[in-house]
């Protein structure tokens, strides 16, 4: 490809719709929109059905909680599954679960079992399918599209869902009013066939794993550790959790507001939801331009302020036109916040752990949404919807202010994926993959004049090694030979040691080089591998002797 062709390709990749040029992403993305349309139609019908069969404001608010709580409970496990198994098969299983749960709910409604807890229970089951599907699908986006298109692709995920918000709720209101809730549930069940078919017929290339899958316990531990050591992911997750907790009142209490303050029916509810979706759509298609003009942190702050303005305006009991307008403002803030936070997590996550970081992000943010639904529902039932919305607005302004402590920083994600290839050292013993624990010692000779610089590099190295799997990292200085320093850490098994080295990036290797430059001597720092020996019952002979040292 000549330089002019490359320039054209880069120009295409910078557009918000560039990921849709990828046929696999396009097929699944459009199929997901069909399913989302069905989901929104059912959301309207469930919300309105709960309003008609229950007088409890809390039960109405728990409709949102029942669908989001499974993500809080199961998402971390689902992320480990997404990183260790075929993501396409995981998505097929998850979509099948949602289709079956929706079909059972339709059957229950058809048989006349209109019990609030049964409806919430099947909503929870559908949420379990979503909890399994979302990490696998969003992690697959990075496998399907080029990395330069990843921000646009993540934004399209939010824009796609919020685009159908401008149609789905209004259509759901018309369907409920004209044909009843049973028709809405049936349509949602049929809509799951679209993503099932798209995923079944589309196949995409995934980078093969050089080592066997991790155990679920180790995979979850590694994902949690990486997340806690990434300042970008921690900030995005914390802000998302707080934003979900404070901002969900708009959606959770909207059915109650329509019933009690506007004294209207499902069509009005659908119109208001359409206003929310229209604002989200407009913000979504403008998101690329907004990211060029404003920092991500400033966009999050503006999103919180927009949602706070929406919440306080709804508390003033405005007429329908005004309510739809302020909901458009809230929808714009909603999609700007979630798309920006999602992009930040994706770009800060290497491919080997992206399913887990996304799942942890979803677990906590959806947990915030579920908790917020319960909190604002309780406030509305105990005092009033007005007080709940006012409290939500104040909380959103506090979330905006937390940017002073937890700012969401930009991350281009250009150098976080592992280097290809690692030559394992030759061993004098024939270890099994699960033999361990393995202890690693690296010995340095550091002149006194380089000690402070060395310590600064080693603080970074501790974070690097711990992030990719090292445990019990420590740095020792020889009291009898002060120039002699020893870096020591362990891994649970020999395979985990190999996996650690496969995860190191170009930046990590550059840090190694800078540390090694401070080493005095003709030979590089010496690395020695040991296998830990218990003083308990005798073990196999191949675990009794220290392993080979290598420079």
Short mmCIF file of C-alpha atoms in Angstrom, two decimals:
data_model
loop_
_atom_site.label_atom_id
_atom_site.label_comp_id
_atom_site.label_asym_id
_atom_site.label_seq_id
_atom_site.Cartn_x
_atom_site.Cartn_y
_atom_site.Cartn_z
CA UNK A 1 0.00 0.00 0.00
CA UNK A 2 1.49 3.38 -1.00
CA UNK A 3 1.59 6.35 1.36
CA UNK A 4 -1.49 7.93 -0.22
CA UNK A 5 -3.49 4.74 0.31
CA UNK A 6 -2.29 4.59 3.91
CA UNK A 7 -3.36 8.19 4.43
CA UNK A 8 -6.81 7.39 3.06
CA UNK A 9 -7.09 4.34 5.30
CA UNK A 10 -6.18 6.40 8.35
CA UNK A 11 -8.72 9.02 7.38
CA UNK A 12 -11.43 6.36 7.16
CA UNK A 13 -10.44 4.86 10.51
CA UNK A 14 -10.81 8.24 12.21
CA UNK A 15 -14.51 8.54 11.36
CA UNK A 16 -17.18 7.56 13.91
CA UNK A 17 -18.68 4.98 11.52
CA UNK A 18 -15.38 3.39 10.43
CA UNK A 19 -15.96 0.13 12.42
CA UNK A 20 -19.11 -0.53 10.36
CA UNK A 21 -16.87 -1.14 7.33
CA UNK A 22 -15.90 -4.40 9.06
CA UNK A 23 -18.53 -6.94 7.92
CA UNK A 24 -18.35 -9.07 11.08
CA UNK A 25 -18.71 -6.11 13.43
CA UNK A 26 -21.46 -4.65 11.24
CA UNK A 27 -23.50 -7.88 11.19
CA UNK A 28 -23.35 -8.46 14.92
CA UNK A 29 -23.82 -4.79 15.74
CA UNK A 30 -26.99 -4.51 13.67
CA UNK A 31 -28.30 -7.79 15.10
CA UNK A 32 -27.67 -6.49 18.61
CA UNK A 33 -29.72 -3.40 17.78
CA UNK A 34 -32.66 -5.62 16.79
CA UNK A 35 -32.35 -7.44 20.11
CA UNK A 36 -32.01 -4.12 21.96
CA UNK A 37 -35.20 -2.90 20.29
CA UNK A 38 -37.00 -5.95 21.60
CA UNK A 39 -35.47 -5.42 25.04
CA UNK A 40 -36.67 -1.81 25.17
CA UNK A 41 -40.16 -2.81 24.07
CA UNK A 42 -40.20 -5.32 26.91
CA UNK A 43 -38.72 -2.76 29.32
CA UNK A 44 -41.70 -0.49 28.69
CA UNK A 45 -44.13 -3.39 29.06
CA UNK A 46 -42.53 -4.73 32.27
CA UNK A 47 -42.39 -1.27 33.82
CA UNK A 48 -45.99 -0.57 32.94
CA UNK A 49 -47.17 -4.05 33.96
CA UNK A 50 -45.51 -3.61 37.36
CA UNK A 51 -47.22 -0.23 37.79
CA UNK A 52 -50.62 -1.85 37.11
CA UNK A 53 -50.23 -4.93 39.33
CA UNK A 54 -48.35 -3.33 42.27
CA UNK A 55 -48.94 -0.16 44.26
CA UNK A 56 -45.39 -0.20 45.61
CA UNK A 57 -43.00 2.39 44.17
CA UNK A 58 -40.13 0.22 45.38
CA UNK A 59 -41.33 -2.78 43.32
CA UNK A 60 -41.46 -0.56 40.23
CA UNK A 61 -37.92 0.68 40.84
CA UNK A 62 -36.73 -2.90 41.40
CA UNK A 63 -37.50 -3.71 37.76
CA UNK A 64 -34.25 -1.94 36.91
CA UNK A 65 -32.44 -3.65 39.78
CA UNK A 66 -33.56 -7.17 38.79
CA UNK A 67 -31.98 -6.82 35.34
CA UNK A 68 -28.74 -5.20 36.53
CA UNK A 69 -28.04 -7.07 39.78
CA UNK A 70 -26.89 -10.27 37.95
CA UNK A 71 -24.13 -8.26 36.30
CA UNK A 72 -22.91 -7.20 39.74
CA UNK A 73 -22.98 -10.80 41.01
CA UNK A 74 -21.73 -12.77 37.98
CA UNK A 75 -19.77 -10.35 35.84
CA UNK A 76 -16.31 -11.05 37.31
CA UNK A 77 -16.73 -14.77 36.70
CA UNK A 78 -18.08 -14.03 33.22
CA UNK A 79 -15.00 -11.92 32.45
CA UNK A 80 -12.69 -14.77 33.43
CA UNK A 81 -14.71 -17.08 31.18
CA UNK A 82 -14.45 -14.56 28.31
CA UNK A 83 -10.64 -14.40 28.64
CA UNK A 84 -10.11 -18.16 28.92
CA UNK A 85 -12.64 -19.68 26.52
CA UNK A 86 -13.89 -19.11 23.01
CA UNK A 87 -15.74 -15.80 23.22
CA UNK A 88 -18.00 -16.60 20.28
CA UNK A 89 -19.28 -19.75 22.01
CA UNK A 90 -19.75 -17.85 25.26
CA UNK A 91 -21.88 -15.29 23.40
CA UNK A 92 -23.98 -18.04 21.81
CA UNK A 93 -24.61 -19.63 25.20
CA UNK A 94 -25.52 -16.28 26.77
CA UNK A 95 -27.90 -15.29 23.98
CA UNK A 96 -29.56 -18.71 24.19
CA UNK A 97 -30.10 -18.25 27.94
CA UNK A 98 -31.71 -14.84 27.40
CA UNK A 99 -33.95 -16.22 24.64
CA UNK A 100 -35.11 -19.14 26.79
CA UNK A 101 -35.74 -16.91 29.84
CA UNK A 102 -37.73 -14.46 27.73
CA UNK A 103 -39.78 -17.29 26.22
CA UNK A 104 -40.57 -18.64 29.70
CA UNK A 105 -41.59 -15.17 30.89
CA UNK A 106 -43.90 -14.81 27.87
CA UNK A 107 -45.45 -18.17 28.68
CA UNK A 108 -45.97 -17.22 32.33
CA UNK A 109 -47.69 -13.97 31.33
CA UNK A 110 -49.85 -15.84 28.80
CA UNK A 111 -50.97 -18.23 31.55
CA UNK A 112 -51.97 -15.29 33.75
CA UNK A 113 -49.38 -15.58 36.54
CA UNK A 114 -49.07 -11.83 37.15
CA UNK A 115 -47.00 -11.99 40.31
CA UNK A 116 -44.43 -9.16 40.78
CA UNK A 117 -41.80 -11.50 42.17
CA UNK A 118 -42.16 -13.94 39.26
CA UNK A 119 -41.65 -11.07 36.82
CA UNK A 120 -38.60 -9.87 38.75
CA UNK A 121 -37.25 -13.43 38.88
CA UNK A 122 -37.36 -13.91 35.11
CA UNK A 123 -35.90 -10.44 34.69
CA UNK A 124 -33.05 -11.59 36.90
CA UNK A 125 -32.55 -14.67 34.69
CA UNK A 126 -32.40 -12.54 31.55
CA UNK A 127 -29.91 -10.36 33.38
CA UNK A 128 -27.75 -13.43 34.03
CA UNK A 129 -27.54 -14.02 30.29
CA UNK A 130 -26.62 -10.39 29.74
CA UNK A 131 -23.94 -10.62 32.45
CA UNK A 132 -22.38 -13.57 30.60
CA UNK A 133 -22.73 -11.98 27.16
CA UNK A 134 -21.49 -8.42 27.71
CA UNK A 135 -17.84 -9.06 28.67
CA UNK A 136 -17.44 -11.59 25.84
CA UNK A 137 -19.00 -9.25 23.25
CA UNK A 138 -17.13 -6.12 24.29
CA UNK A 139 -13.84 -8.03 24.58
CA UNK A 140 -14.48 -9.46 21.09
CA UNK A 141 -14.78 -5.96 19.66
CA UNK A 142 -11.01 -5.55 20.09
CA UNK A 143 -10.50 -8.85 18.24
CA UNK A 144 -12.81 -7.89 15.39
CA UNK A 145 -11.79 -4.27 14.63
CA UNK A 146 -8.39 -2.60 14.40
CA UNK A 147 -7.19 -0.96 17.59
CA UNK A 148 -7.27 2.50 15.98
CA UNK A 149 -11.02 1.96 15.44
CA UNK A 150 -11.64 0.75 19.00
CA UNK A 151 -12.81 4.10 20.48
CA UNK A 152 -15.29 4.53 17.63
CA UNK A 153 -16.47 0.92 18.01
CA UNK A 154 -17.02 1.26 21.77
CA UNK A 155 -18.90 4.50 21.18
CA UNK A 156 -21.04 2.77 18.56
CA UNK A 157 -22.04 0.17 21.17
CA UNK A 158 -23.52 2.95 23.31
CA UNK A 159 -24.87 4.89 20.34
CA UNK A 160 -26.52 1.78 18.91
CA UNK A 161 -28.41 0.98 22.06
CA UNK A 162 -29.39 4.59 22.63
CA UNK A 163 -30.43 5.02 19.00
CA UNK A 164 -33.12 2.42 19.41
CA UNK A 165 -34.16 4.28 22.56
CA UNK A 166 -35.61 6.92 20.27
CA UNK A 167 -37.85 4.28 18.65
CA UNK A 168 -38.17 1.36 21.07
CA UNK A 169 -39.92 3.01 24.02
CA UNK A 170 -42.46 4.84 21.88
CA UNK A 171 -43.07 1.68 19.86
CA UNK A 172 -43.33 -0.28 23.11
CA UNK A 173 -45.90 2.16 24.44
CA UNK A 174 -47.99 1.83 21.27
CA UNK A 175 -47.74 -1.97 21.35
CA UNK A 176 -48.72 -2.18 25.03
CA UNK A 177 -51.61 0.22 24.55
CA UNK A 178 -52.85 -1.40 21.33
CA UNK A 179 -52.06 -5.09 21.70
CA UNK A 180 -51.18 -5.65 25.36
CA UNK A 181 -48.07 -6.65 27.25
CA UNK A 182 -48.14 -10.25 26.00
CA UNK A 183 -47.40 -9.13 22.44
CA UNK A 184 -44.48 -7.03 23.66
CA UNK A 185 -42.98 -10.01 25.53
CA UNK A 186 -43.40 -12.25 22.47
CA UNK A 187 -41.68 -9.74 20.19
CA UNK A 188 -38.74 -9.51 22.56
CA UNK A 189 -38.37 -13.30 22.55
CA UNK A 190 -38.28 -13.35 18.74
CA UNK A 191 -35.73 -10.52 18.66
CA UNK A 192 -33.07 -12.74 20.25
CA UNK A 193 -32.95 -14.79 17.05
CA UNK A 194 -31.12 -11.92 15.29
CA UNK A 195 -27.92 -11.94 17.41
CA UNK A 196 -28.03 -15.72 17.67
CA UNK A 197 -28.02 -15.99 13.87
CA UNK A 198 -25.37 -13.31 13.38
CA UNK A 199 -22.98 -14.83 15.91
CA UNK A 200 -23.59 -18.32 14.51
CA UNK A 201 -22.70 -17.34 10.93
CA UNK A 202 -19.91 -14.84 11.71
CA UNK A 203 -16.47 -16.04 12.69
CA UNK A 204 -13.48 -13.89 13.53
CA UNK A 205 -9.81 -14.52 14.14
CA UNK A 206 -8.63 -14.46 17.73
CA UNK A 207 -4.99 -14.43 18.77
CA UNK A 208 -4.18 -17.96 19.91
CA UNK A 209 -3.19 -18.41 23.52
CA UNK A 210 0.41 -19.72 23.86
CA UNK A 211 -0.41 -21.41 27.17
CA UNK A 212 -3.30 -23.42 28.64
CA UNK A 213 -6.24 -21.47 30.14
CA UNK A 214 -5.89 -20.29 33.72
CA UNK A 215 -7.98 -21.76 36.48
CA UNK A 216 -11.00 -19.62 37.30
CA UNK A 217 -9.58 -18.70 40.70
CA UNK A 218 -6.25 -17.56 39.24
CA UNK A 219 -7.95 -15.77 36.35
CA UNK A 220 -10.22 -13.81 38.69
CA UNK A 221 -7.32 -13.01 41.01
CA UNK A 222 -5.16 -11.76 38.11
CA UNK A 223 -8.03 -9.66 36.76
CA UNK A 224 -8.71 -8.07 40.14
CA UNK A 225 -5.03 -7.40 40.70
CA UNK A 226 -4.54 -5.81 37.27
CA UNK A 227 -7.61 -3.62 37.80
CA UNK A 228 -6.47 -2.42 41.22
CA UNK A 229 -3.04 -1.54 39.81
CA UNK A 230 -4.35 0.45 36.83
CA UNK A 231 -5.10 4.04 37.81
CA UNK A 232 -7.09 4.60 34.60
CA UNK A 233 -9.37 1.60 35.15
CA UNK A 234 -9.82 2.33 38.87
CA UNK A 235 -10.84 5.92 38.17
CA UNK A 236 -13.27 4.95 35.38
CA UNK A 237 -14.81 2.18 37.46
CA UNK A 238 -15.23 4.32 40.57
CA UNK A 239 -16.76 7.21 38.65
CA UNK A 240 -19.04 4.85 36.72
CA UNK A 241 -20.26 3.23 39.93
CA UNK A 242 -21.06 6.60 41.49
CA UNK A 243 -22.65 7.90 38.30
CA UNK A 244 -24.87 4.81 37.99
CA UNK A 245 -25.92 5.04 41.63
CA UNK A 246 -26.78 8.74 41.40
CA UNK A 247 -28.22 8.91 37.89
CA UNK A 248 -30.42 5.81 37.57
CA UNK A 249 -33.31 7.58 39.32
CA UNK A 250 -34.27 9.18 35.98
CA UNK A 251 -35.02 5.82 34.37
CA UNK A 252 -36.04 3.91 37.49
CA UNK A 253 -38.70 6.41 38.61
CA UNK A 254 -39.98 7.54 35.22
CA UNK A 255 -42.94 5.07 35.21
CA UNK A 256 -43.99 6.34 38.64
CA UNK A 257 -43.65 9.95 37.52
CA UNK A 258 -45.85 9.26 34.47
CA UNK A 259 -48.48 7.52 36.57
CA UNK A 260 -48.61 9.86 39.56
CA UNK A 261 -47.52 13.31 38.37
CA UNK A 262 -48.50 13.29 34.70
CA UNK A 263 -51.47 10.93 35.32
CA UNK A 264 -50.85 9.40 31.88
CA UNK A 265 -50.45 5.96 30.31
CA UNK A 266 -47.91 3.82 28.44
CA UNK A 267 -47.89 5.96 25.28
CA UNK A 268 -46.77 8.99 27.30
CA UNK A 269 -44.15 6.83 29.00
CA UNK A 270 -42.92 5.71 25.59
CA UNK A 271 -42.76 9.30 24.32
CA UNK A 272 -40.66 10.37 27.29
CA UNK A 273 -38.33 7.43 26.86
CA UNK A 274 -38.04 8.36 23.18
CA UNK A 275 -36.98 11.86 24.21
CA UNK A 276 -34.28 10.32 26.40
CA UNK A 277 -33.14 8.14 23.50
CA UNK A 278 -33.13 11.00 20.99
CA UNK A 279 -30.78 13.01 23.21
CA UNK A 280 -28.56 9.98 23.64
CA UNK A 281 -28.43 9.45 19.88
CA UNK A 282 -27.48 13.06 19.14
CA UNK A 283 -24.77 12.99 21.78
CA UNK A 284 -23.49 9.68 20.47
CA UNK A 285 -22.99 10.82 16.89
CA UNK A 286 -21.29 13.98 18.20
CA UNK A 287 -19.08 12.10 20.63
CA UNK A 288 -16.04 11.96 18.35
CA UNK A 289 -16.09 15.72 17.87
CA UNK A 290 -16.63 16.32 21.57
CA UNK A 291 -13.60 14.13 22.41
CA UNK A 292 -11.45 16.29 20.12
CA UNK A 293 -12.58 19.51 21.78
CA UNK A 294 -12.81 18.52 25.45
CA UNK A 295 -10.87 16.18 27.71
CA UNK A 296 -12.53 12.98 28.86
CA UNK A 297 -12.71 14.25 32.42
CA UNK A 298 -14.46 17.45 31.33
CA UNK A 299 -16.98 15.41 29.33
CA UNK A 300 -17.76 13.26 32.39
CA UNK A 301 -18.32 16.39 34.47
CA UNK A 302 -20.63 17.90 31.85
CA UNK A 303 -22.53 14.59 31.60
CA UNK A 304 -23.14 14.61 35.37
CA UNK A 305 -24.35 18.21 35.23
CA UNK A 306 -26.68 17.41 32.29
CA UNK A 307 -28.24 14.48 34.15
CA UNK A 308 -28.55 16.57 37.33
CA UNK A 309 -30.37 19.29 35.35
CA UNK A 310 -32.70 16.64 33.92
CA UNK A 311 -33.44 15.19 37.35
CA UNK A 312 -34.15 18.51 39.03
CA UNK A 313 -36.35 19.61 36.09
CA UNK A 314 -38.45 16.44 36.32
CA UNK A 315 -38.88 17.07 40.05
CA UNK A 316 -40.66 20.33 39.18
CA UNK A 317 -43.47 18.37 37.48
CA UNK A 318 -43.14 19.96 34.01
CA UNK A 319 -45.64 19.48 31.15
CA UNK A 320 -45.08 16.70 28.65
CA UNK A 321 -43.15 18.72 26.05
CA UNK A 322 -40.79 20.17 28.63
CA UNK A 323 -40.32 16.77 30.28
CA UNK A 324 -39.39 15.19 26.93
CA UNK A 325 -36.91 18.00 26.28
CA UNK A 326 -35.14 17.73 29.62
CA UNK A 327 -35.05 13.95 29.22
CA UNK A 328 -33.20 14.49 25.93
CA UNK A 329 -30.61 16.47 27.91
CA UNK A 330 -30.40 13.63 30.42
CA UNK A 331 -30.06 11.06 27.63
CA UNK A 332 -27.18 13.04 26.11
CA UNK A 333 -25.39 13.09 29.46
CA UNK A 334 -26.09 9.41 29.98
CA UNK A 335 -24.48 8.24 26.71
CA UNK A 336 -21.53 10.66 26.94
CA UNK A 337 -20.68 9.39 30.41
CA UNK A 338 -21.00 5.67 29.68
CA UNK A 339 -19.29 5.72 26.28
CA UNK A 340 -16.38 7.75 27.66
CA UNK A 341 -15.90 5.51 30.67
CA UNK A 342 -16.16 2.38 28.51
CA UNK A 343 -13.55 3.66 26.06
CA UNK A 344 -11.20 4.47 28.94
CA UNK A 345 -11.44 0.92 30.32
CA UNK A 346 -10.99 -0.70 26.89
CA UNK A 347 -7.94 1.36 25.96
CA UNK A 348 -6.26 0.76 29.32
CA UNK A 349 -6.69 -3.05 29.08
CA UNK A 350 -4.36 -5.48 27.25
CA UNK A 351 -6.08 -8.23 25.26
CA UNK A 352 -5.12 -10.94 27.76
CA UNK A 353 -7.16 -9.34 30.56
CA UNK A 354 -9.71 -7.14 28.76
CA UNK A 355 -12.65 -9.46 29.45
CA UNK A 356 -11.94 -9.35 33.16
CA UNK A 357 -11.38 -5.60 33.41
CA UNK A 358 -14.60 -4.96 31.49
CA UNK A 359 -16.47 -7.42 33.70
CA UNK A 360 -15.18 -5.81 36.90
CA UNK A 361 -16.16 -2.42 35.51
CA UNK A 362 -19.63 -3.76 34.69
CA UNK A 363 -19.97 -5.53 38.04
CA UNK A 364 -19.36 -2.38 40.04
CA UNK A 365 -21.19 0.06 37.76
CA UNK A 366 -24.23 -2.19 37.45
CA UNK A 367 -24.05 -2.75 41.18
CA UNK A 368 -24.23 1.02 41.55
CA UNK A 369 -27.24 1.11 39.22
CA UNK A 370 -28.99 -1.66 41.17
CA UNK A 371 -28.24 0.04 44.50
CA UNK A 372 -29.40 3.38 43.12
CA UNK A 373 -32.67 1.86 41.91
CA UNK A 374 -33.33 0.53 45.40
CA UNK A 375 -32.24 3.74 47.17
CA UNK A 376 -34.28 6.15 45.02
CA UNK A 377 -37.24 3.78 45.00
CA UNK A 378 -37.16 3.70 48.80
CA UNK A 379 -36.90 7.49 48.99
CA UNK A 380 -39.83 7.86 46.58
CA UNK A 381 -41.97 5.43 48.56
CA UNK A 382 -41.04 6.89 51.98
CA UNK A 383 -41.25 10.58 51.04
CA UNK A 384 -42.00 11.38 47.38
CA UNK A 385 -40.75 11.10 43.81
CA UNK A 386 -39.86 14.79 43.94
CA UNK A 387 -37.52 14.33 46.88
CA UNK A 388 -35.92 11.30 45.20
CA UNK A 389 -35.21 13.27 42.02
CA UNK A 390 -33.86 16.26 43.97
CA UNK A 391 -31.58 13.96 45.96
CA UNK A 392 -30.41 12.34 42.75
CA UNK A 393 -29.57 15.74 41.23
CA UNK A 394 -27.49 16.70 44.26
CA UNK A 395 -25.68 13.37 44.17
CA UNK A 396 -24.84 13.81 40.48
CA UNK A 397 -23.23 17.17 41.19
CA UNK A 398 -21.12 15.49 43.88
CA UNK A 399 -20.08 12.82 41.34
CA UNK A 400 -18.93 15.60 39.01
CA UNK A 401 -16.88 17.08 41.86
CA UNK A 402 -15.14 13.75 42.56
CA UNK A 403 -13.11 14.42 39.41
CA UNK A 404 -10.82 16.42 41.67
CA UNK A 405 -9.86 13.18 43.45
CA UNK A 406 -10.48 10.56 40.73
CA UNK A 407 -9.96 12.19 37.34
CA UNK A 408 -10.58 10.09 34.23
CA UNK A 409 -7.39 10.50 32.21
CA UNK A 410 -6.81 9.88 28.52
CA UNK A 411 -5.10 6.62 27.52
CA UNK A 412 -4.26 5.96 23.87
CA UNK A 413 -3.72 2.24 24.45
CA UNK A 414 -0.88 2.20 21.92
CA UNK A 415 1.58 0.14 23.96
CA UNK A 416 -0.26 -2.15 26.34
CA UNK A 417 -0.44 -5.41 24.37
CA UNK A 418 2.20 -8.11 25.05
CA UNK A 419 5.23 -8.66 22.88
CA UNK A 420 5.12 -11.72 20.67
CA UNK A 421 7.38 -14.56 21.67
CA UNK A 422 9.28 -15.54 24.80
CA UNK A 423 12.07 -18.08 24.93
CA UNK A 424 11.65 -20.10 28.10
CA UNK A 425 14.92 -20.87 29.92
CA UNK A 426 16.34 -24.35 29.69
CA UNK A 427 15.71 -26.32 32.86
CA UNK A 428 17.74 -29.08 34.47
CA UNK A 429 14.51 -30.66 35.73
CA UNK A 430 11.47 -31.92 33.89
CA UNK A 431 8.68 -29.90 35.51
CA UNK A 432 4.98 -30.39 35.05
CA UNK A 433 3.02 -27.28 33.99
CA UNK A 434 1.38 -27.10 37.43
CA UNK A 435 4.61 -27.59 39.41
CA UNK A 436 5.28 -24.81 41.84
CA UNK A 437 5.40 -22.37 43.50
CA UNK A 438 8.28 -20.98 41.42
CA UNK A 439 10.53 -18.38 43.04
CA UNK A 440 12.50 -15.95 40.87
CA UNK A 441 15.61 -14.12 42.07
CA UNK A 442 17.38 -11.46 39.99
CA UNK A 443 20.71 -10.20 41.32
CA UNK A 444 22.07 -6.72 40.56
CA UNK A 445 25.30 -4.93 41.34
CA UNK A 446 24.45 -1.24 41.76
CA UNK A 447 27.10 1.43 42.51
CA UNK A 448 26.21 3.84 45.30
CA UNK A 449 25.85 6.78 42.90
CA UNK A 450 23.04 4.93 41.04
CA UNK A 451 21.06 3.73 44.08
CA UNK A 452 18.37 6.43 44.09
CA UNK A 453 17.77 6.10 40.34
CA UNK A 454 17.69 2.31 40.73
CA UNK A 455 15.10 2.51 43.50
CA UNK A 456 12.90 4.76 41.34
CA UNK A 457 13.02 2.24 38.49
CA UNK A 458 12.35 -0.66 40.84
CA UNK A 459 9.20 0.98 42.18
CA UNK A 460 7.91 0.97 38.60
CA UNK A 461 9.19 -2.57 38.06
CA UNK A 462 7.32 -3.81 41.10
CA UNK A 463 4.09 -2.48 39.62
CA UNK A 464 4.88 -3.99 36.20
CA UNK A 465 5.72 -7.44 37.54
CA UNK A 466 2.82 -7.53 39.99
CA UNK A 467 0.38 -6.40 37.30
CA UNK A 468 1.25 -9.33 35.02
CA UNK A 469 1.22 -12.04 37.70
CA UNK A 470 4.15 -11.76 40.12
CA UNK A 471 3.31 -12.39 43.76
CA UNK A 472 5.16 -11.45 46.96
CA UNK A 473 7.51 -9.10 45.08
CA UNK A 474 10.30 -7.75 47.26
CA UNK A 475 13.66 -6.02 46.92
CA UNK A 476 16.60 -6.98 49.17
CA UNK A 477 19.92 -5.24 49.85
CA UNK A 478 22.93 -7.19 51.08
CA UNK A 479 24.10 -5.80 54.44
CA UNK A 480 27.64 -7.16 53.94
CA UNK A 481 27.95 -6.16 50.29
CA UNK A 482 25.75 -3.03 49.94
CA UNK A 483 26.18 -2.90 46.16
CA UNK A 484 24.51 -6.33 45.89
CA UNK A 485 20.70 -6.09 45.41
CA UNK A 486 18.24 -8.95 44.90
CA UNK A 487 14.79 -8.69 43.33
CA UNK A 488 12.59 -11.63 44.33
CA UNK A 489 9.03 -12.70 43.52
CA UNK A 490 7.07 -15.90 43.00
CA UNK A 491 4.39 -17.40 40.78
CA UNK A 492 1.98 -20.18 41.78
CA UNK A 493 3.14 -22.59 39.05
CA UNK A 494 5.70 -22.96 36.25
CA UNK A 495 2.99 -22.18 33.70
CA UNK A 496 2.19 -18.96 35.57
CA UNK A 497 5.86 -17.97 35.29
CA UNK A 498 5.74 -18.49 31.52
CA UNK A 499 2.41 -16.63 31.34
CA UNK A 500 3.93 -13.68 33.23
CA UNK A 501 6.69 -13.32 30.64
CA UNK A 502 4.24 -13.63 27.74
CA UNK A 503 2.33 -10.63 29.14
CA UNK A 504 5.23 -8.15 29.19
CA UNK A 505 4.95 -5.24 26.77
CA UNK A 506 7.48 -3.18 24.84
CA UNK A 507 7.35 -0.50 27.54
CA UNK A 508 8.01 -3.16 30.20
CA UNK A 509 11.06 -4.40 28.30
CA UNK A 510 12.33 -0.84 27.94
CA UNK A 511 12.10 -0.46 31.70
CA UNK A 512 14.14 -3.66 32.07
CA UNK A 513 16.83 -2.18 29.82
CA UNK A 514 17.01 1.03 31.86
CA UNK A 515 17.38 -0.99 35.07
CA UNK A 516 20.05 -3.21 33.52
CA UNK A 517 22.03 -0.14 32.41
CA UNK A 518 22.59 0.73 36.07
CA UNK A 519 24.06 -2.72 36.73
CA UNK A 520 27.85 -2.78 37.16
CA UNK A 521 29.72 -5.73 35.75
CA UNK A 522 30.62 -7.42 32.51
CA UNK A 523 27.68 -9.84 32.66
CA UNK A 524 24.00 -8.87 32.82
CA UNK A 525 22.05 -9.34 36.08
CA UNK A 526 21.75 -13.02 36.95
CA UNK A 527 18.30 -14.58 37.13
CA UNK A 528 17.91 -17.75 39.19
CA UNK A 529 14.78 -19.89 39.28
CA UNK A 530 13.82 -22.06 42.24
CA UNK A 531 10.91 -24.28 43.08
CA UNK A 532 9.67 -23.93 46.63
CA UNK A 533 10.08 -27.02 48.76
CA UNK A 534 7.72 -27.74 51.64
CA UNK A 535 8.99 -29.32 54.85
CA UNK A 536 5.81 -31.35 55.01
CA UNK A 537 5.29 -34.80 53.45
CA UNK A 538 7.77 -35.84 50.79
CA UNK A 539 7.11 -34.64 47.24
CA UNK A 540 8.25 -35.87 43.89
CA UNK A 541 12.01 -35.86 43.29
CA UNK A 542 11.74 -33.36 40.43
CA UNK A 543 10.72 -30.68 42.91
CA UNK A 544 13.67 -31.03 45.31
CA UNK A 545 16.46 -29.21 43.45
CA UNK A 546 16.89 -25.56 42.49
CA UNK A 547 16.52 -24.93 38.79
CA UNK A 548 19.04 -23.58 36.33
CA UNK A 549 20.43 -20.06 36.59
CA UNK A 550 20.73 -17.96 33.46
CA UNK A 551 22.11 -14.54 32.70
#
